[in-house]
Coordinates of N, CA and C in Angstrom, one line a residue:
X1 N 0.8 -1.2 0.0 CA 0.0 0.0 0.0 C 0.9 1.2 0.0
X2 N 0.8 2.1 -0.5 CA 1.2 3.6 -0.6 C 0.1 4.7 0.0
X3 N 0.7 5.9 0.0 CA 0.1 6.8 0.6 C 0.8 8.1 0.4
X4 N 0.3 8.9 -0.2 CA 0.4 10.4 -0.6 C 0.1 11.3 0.4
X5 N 1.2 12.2 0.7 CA 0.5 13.2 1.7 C 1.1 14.7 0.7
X6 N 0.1 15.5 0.5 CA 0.6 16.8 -0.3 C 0.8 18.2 0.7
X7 N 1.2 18.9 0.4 CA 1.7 20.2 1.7 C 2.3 21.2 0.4
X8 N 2.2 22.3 1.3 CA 2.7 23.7 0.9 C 1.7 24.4 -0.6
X9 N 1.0 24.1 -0.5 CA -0.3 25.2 -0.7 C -0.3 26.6 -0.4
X10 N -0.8 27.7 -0.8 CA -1.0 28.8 -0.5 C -1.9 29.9 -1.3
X11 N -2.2 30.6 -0.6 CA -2.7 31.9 -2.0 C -1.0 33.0 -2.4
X12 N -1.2 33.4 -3.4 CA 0.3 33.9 -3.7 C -0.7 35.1 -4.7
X13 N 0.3 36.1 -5.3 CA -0.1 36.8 -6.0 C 0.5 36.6 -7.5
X14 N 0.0 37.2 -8.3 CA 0.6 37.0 -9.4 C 2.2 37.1 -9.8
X15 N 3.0 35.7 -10.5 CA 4.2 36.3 -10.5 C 5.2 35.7 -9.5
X16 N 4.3 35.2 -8.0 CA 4.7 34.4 -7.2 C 5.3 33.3 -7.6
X17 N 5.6 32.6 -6.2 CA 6.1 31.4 -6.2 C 5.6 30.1 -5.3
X18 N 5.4 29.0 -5.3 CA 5.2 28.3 -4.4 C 6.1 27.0 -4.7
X19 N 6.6 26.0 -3.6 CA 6.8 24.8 -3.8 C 5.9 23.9 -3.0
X20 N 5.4 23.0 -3.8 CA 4.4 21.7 -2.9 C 5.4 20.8 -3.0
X21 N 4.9 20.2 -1.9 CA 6.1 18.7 -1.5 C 4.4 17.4 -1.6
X22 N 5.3 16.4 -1.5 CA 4.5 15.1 -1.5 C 5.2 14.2 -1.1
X23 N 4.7 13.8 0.5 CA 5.4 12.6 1.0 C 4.5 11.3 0.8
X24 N 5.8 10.2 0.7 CA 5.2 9.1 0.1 C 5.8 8.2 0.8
X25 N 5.0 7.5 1.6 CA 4.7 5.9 3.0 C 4.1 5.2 2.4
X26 N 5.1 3.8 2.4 CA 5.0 2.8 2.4 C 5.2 2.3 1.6
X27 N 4.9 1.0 0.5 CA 6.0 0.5 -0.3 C 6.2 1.3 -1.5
X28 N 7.2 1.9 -1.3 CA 8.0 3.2 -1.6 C 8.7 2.7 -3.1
X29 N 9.5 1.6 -3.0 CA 10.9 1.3 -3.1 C 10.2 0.8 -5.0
X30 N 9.5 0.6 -5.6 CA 9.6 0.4 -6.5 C 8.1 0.9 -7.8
X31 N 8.1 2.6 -6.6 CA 7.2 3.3 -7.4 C 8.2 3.7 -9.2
X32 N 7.4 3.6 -9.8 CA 8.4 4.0 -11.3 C 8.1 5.0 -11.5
X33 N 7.0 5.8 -11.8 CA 6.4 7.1 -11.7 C 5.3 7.9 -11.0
X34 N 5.8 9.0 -10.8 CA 5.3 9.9 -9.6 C 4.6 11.2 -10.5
X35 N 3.9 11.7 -10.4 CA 3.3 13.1 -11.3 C 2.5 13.6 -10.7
X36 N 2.4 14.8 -10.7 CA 1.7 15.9 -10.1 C 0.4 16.3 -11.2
X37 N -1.0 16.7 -10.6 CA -2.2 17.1 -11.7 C -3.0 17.7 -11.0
X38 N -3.5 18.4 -11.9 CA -4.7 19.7 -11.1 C -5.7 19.7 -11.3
X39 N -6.6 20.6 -10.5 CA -8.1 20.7 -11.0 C -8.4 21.2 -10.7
X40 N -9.0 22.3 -11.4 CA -9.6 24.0 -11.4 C -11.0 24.1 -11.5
X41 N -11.9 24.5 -10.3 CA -13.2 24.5 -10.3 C -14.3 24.7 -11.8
X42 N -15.2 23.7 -12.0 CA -15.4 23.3 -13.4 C -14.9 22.7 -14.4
X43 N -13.2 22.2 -13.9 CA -12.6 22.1 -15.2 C -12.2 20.2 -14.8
X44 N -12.2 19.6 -16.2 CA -11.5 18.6 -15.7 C -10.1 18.4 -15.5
X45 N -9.6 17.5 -14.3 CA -8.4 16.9 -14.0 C -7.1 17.2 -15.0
X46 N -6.1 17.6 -14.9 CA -5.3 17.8 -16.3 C -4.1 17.4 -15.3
X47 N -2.8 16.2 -15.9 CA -1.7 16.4 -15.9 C -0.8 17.5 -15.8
X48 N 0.1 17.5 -15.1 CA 1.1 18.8 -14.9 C 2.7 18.8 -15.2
X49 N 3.1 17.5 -14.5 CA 4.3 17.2 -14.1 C 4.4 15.9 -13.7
X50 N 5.2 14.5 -14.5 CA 5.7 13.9 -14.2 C 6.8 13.7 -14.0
X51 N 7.6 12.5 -13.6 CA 9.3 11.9 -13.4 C 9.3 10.4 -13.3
X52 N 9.9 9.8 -14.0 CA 10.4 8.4 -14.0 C 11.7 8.2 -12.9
X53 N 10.8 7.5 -11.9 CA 11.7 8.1 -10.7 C 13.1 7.1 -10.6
X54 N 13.5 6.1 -11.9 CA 14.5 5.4 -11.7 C 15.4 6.1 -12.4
X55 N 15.1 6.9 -13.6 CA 15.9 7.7 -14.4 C 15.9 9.2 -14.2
X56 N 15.1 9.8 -13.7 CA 14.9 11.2 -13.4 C 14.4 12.0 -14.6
X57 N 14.0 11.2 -15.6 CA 13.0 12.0 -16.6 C 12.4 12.3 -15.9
X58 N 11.5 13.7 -17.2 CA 10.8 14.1 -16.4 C 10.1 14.7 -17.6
X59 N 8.7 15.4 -17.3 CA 7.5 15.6 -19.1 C 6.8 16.6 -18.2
X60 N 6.5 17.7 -19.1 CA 5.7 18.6 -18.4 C 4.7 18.9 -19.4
X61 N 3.1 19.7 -19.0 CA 2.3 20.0 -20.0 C 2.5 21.1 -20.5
X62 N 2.6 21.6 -21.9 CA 3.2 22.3 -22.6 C 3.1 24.4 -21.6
X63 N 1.7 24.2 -20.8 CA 1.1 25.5 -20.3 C 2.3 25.8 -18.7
X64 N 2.9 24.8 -18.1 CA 3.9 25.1 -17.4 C 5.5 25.0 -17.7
X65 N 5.6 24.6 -18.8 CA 7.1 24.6 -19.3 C 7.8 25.8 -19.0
X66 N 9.1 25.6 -18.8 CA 9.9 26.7 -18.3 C 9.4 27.2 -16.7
X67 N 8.5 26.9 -16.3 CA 7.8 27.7 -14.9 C 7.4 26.5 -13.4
X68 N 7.7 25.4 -14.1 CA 7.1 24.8 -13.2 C 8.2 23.8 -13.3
X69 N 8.9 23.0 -11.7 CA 10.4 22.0 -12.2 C 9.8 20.8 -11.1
X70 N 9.6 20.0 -11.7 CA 9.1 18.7 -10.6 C 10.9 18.0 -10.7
X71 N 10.5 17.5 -8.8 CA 11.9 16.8 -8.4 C 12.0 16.0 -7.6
X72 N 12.7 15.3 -7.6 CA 12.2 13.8 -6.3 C 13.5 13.9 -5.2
X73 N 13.3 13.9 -3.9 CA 14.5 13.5 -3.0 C 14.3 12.1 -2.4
X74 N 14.8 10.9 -3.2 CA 14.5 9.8 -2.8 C 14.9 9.3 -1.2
X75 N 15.8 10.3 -0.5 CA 16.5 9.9 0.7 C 15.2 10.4 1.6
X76 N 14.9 11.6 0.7 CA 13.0 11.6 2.2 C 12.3 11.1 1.3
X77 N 12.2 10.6 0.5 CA 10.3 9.9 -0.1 C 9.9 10.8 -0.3
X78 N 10.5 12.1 -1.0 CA 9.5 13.0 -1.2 C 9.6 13.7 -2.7
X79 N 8.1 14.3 -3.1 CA 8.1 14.8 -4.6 C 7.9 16.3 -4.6
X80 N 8.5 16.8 -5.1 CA 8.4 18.1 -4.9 C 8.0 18.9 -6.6
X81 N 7.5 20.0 -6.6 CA 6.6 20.8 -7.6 C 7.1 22.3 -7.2
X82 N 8.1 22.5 -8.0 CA 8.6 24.4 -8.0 C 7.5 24.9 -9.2
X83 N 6.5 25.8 -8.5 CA 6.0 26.5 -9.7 C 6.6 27.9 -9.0
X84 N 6.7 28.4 -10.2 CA 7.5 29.9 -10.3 C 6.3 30.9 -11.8
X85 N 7.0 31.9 -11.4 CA 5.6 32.7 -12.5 C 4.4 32.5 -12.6
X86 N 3.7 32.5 -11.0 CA 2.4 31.8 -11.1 C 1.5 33.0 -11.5
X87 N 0.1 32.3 -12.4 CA -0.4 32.9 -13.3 C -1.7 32.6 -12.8
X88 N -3.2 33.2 -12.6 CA -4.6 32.9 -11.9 C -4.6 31.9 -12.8
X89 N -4.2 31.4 -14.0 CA -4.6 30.4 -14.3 C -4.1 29.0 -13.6
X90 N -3.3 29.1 -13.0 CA -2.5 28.0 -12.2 C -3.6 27.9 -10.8
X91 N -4.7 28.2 -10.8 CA -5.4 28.4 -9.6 C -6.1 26.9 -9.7
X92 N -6.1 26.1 -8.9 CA -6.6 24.3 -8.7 C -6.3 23.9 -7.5
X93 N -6.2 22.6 -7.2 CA -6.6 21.8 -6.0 C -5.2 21.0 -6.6
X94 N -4.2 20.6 -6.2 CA -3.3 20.1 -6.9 C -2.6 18.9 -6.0
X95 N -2.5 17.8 -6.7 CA -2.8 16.3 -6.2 C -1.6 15.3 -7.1
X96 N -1.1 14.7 -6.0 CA 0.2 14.4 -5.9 C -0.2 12.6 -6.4
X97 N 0.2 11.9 -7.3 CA 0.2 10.2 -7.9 C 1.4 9.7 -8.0
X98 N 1.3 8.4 -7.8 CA 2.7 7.4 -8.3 C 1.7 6.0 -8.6
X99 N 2.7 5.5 -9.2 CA 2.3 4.3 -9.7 C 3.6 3.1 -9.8
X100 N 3.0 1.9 -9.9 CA 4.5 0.9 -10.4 C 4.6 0.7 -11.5
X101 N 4.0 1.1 -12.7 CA 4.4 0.7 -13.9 C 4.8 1.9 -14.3
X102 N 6.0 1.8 -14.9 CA 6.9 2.4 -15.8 C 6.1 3.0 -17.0
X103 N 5.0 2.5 -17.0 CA 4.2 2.8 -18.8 C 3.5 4.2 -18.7
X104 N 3.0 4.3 -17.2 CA 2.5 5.8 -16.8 C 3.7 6.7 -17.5
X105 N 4.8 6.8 -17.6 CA 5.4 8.2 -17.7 C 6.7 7.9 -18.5
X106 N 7.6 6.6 -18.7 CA 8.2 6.1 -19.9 C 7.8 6.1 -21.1
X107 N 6.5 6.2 -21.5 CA 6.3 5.9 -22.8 C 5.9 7.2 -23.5
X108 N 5.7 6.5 -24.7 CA 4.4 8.1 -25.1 C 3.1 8.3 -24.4
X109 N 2.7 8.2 -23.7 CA 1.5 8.2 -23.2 C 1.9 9.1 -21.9
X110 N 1.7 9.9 -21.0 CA 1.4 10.4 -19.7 C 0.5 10.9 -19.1
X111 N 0.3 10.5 -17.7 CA -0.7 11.0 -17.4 C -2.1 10.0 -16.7
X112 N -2.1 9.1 -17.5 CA -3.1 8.4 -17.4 C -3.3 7.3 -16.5
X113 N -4.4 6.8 -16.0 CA -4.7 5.8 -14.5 C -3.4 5.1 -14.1
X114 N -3.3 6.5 -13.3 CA -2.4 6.2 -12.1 C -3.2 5.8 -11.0
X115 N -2.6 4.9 -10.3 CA -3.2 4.5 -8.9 C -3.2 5.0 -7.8
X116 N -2.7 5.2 -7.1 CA -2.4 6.4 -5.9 C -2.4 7.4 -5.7
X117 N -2.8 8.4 -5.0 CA -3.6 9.8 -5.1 C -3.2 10.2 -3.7
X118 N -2.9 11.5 -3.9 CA -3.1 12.0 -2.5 C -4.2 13.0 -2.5
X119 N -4.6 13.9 -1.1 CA -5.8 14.2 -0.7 C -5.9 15.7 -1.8
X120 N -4.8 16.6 -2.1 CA -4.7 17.4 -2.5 C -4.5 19.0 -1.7
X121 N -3.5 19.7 -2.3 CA -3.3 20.9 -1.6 C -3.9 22.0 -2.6
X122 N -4.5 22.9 -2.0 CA -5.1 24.1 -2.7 C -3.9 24.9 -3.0
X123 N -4.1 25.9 -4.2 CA -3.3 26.5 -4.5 C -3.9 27.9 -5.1
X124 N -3.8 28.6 -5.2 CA -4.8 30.1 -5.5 C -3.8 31.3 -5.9
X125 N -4.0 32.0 -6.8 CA -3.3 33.1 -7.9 C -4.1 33.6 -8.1
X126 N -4.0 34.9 -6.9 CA -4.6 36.6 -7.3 C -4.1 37.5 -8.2
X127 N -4.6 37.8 -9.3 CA -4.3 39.5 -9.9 C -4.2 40.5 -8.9

């Protein structure tokens, strides 16, 4: 069993910065991909930021490139999400996944039914 815990949420202003962490308990040792995804009141679920946590790739969705750097510190179990230049559009509920198959985030494909979920940390971008 695994378990997601997300932290460091905040309201910021535009332009701001935040980093979310995601700690991850229990059988730890042979998650292959970990990724970060949001959801903005009304909108559906979208992908943000993955990492193939044996190789340190990593795939972002084209609207945070350059602004947003997902990173893993495997010595704490933990996933981390630098968004920088945050924009009201970055405003969602943002929710921390891993998975054991490698096919989540090695392949062409990302994004898609991952297993594990954490509860989610708010995140909010005032003008």
């Amino acid at each position: 069993q695994v378990q997601l815990v997300e932290s460091g949420g905040g309201s910021v202003q535009t332009g701001g910065s935040l980093r979310l962490s995601c700690a991850v308990f229990g059988y730890t040792s042979s998650l292959s991909c970990m990724a970060w995804f949001r959801q903005a009141p009304g909108k559906e679920r979208e992908g943000v930021a993955d990492v193939y946590t044996y190789g340190g790739t990593t795939y972002y969705t084209d609207s945070v490139k350059g602004r947003f750097t997902v990173s893993q510190d495997n010595a704490k179990n933990t996933l981390y999400l630098q968004m920088n230049s945050l924009e009201p559009e970055d405003t969602a509920m943002y929710y921390c996944a891993a998975d054991f198959s490698s096919r989540k985030c090695a392949g062409v494909a990302h994004f898609a039914g991952y297993k594990y979920w954490g509860q989610g940390t708010q995140v909010t971008v005032s003008s």
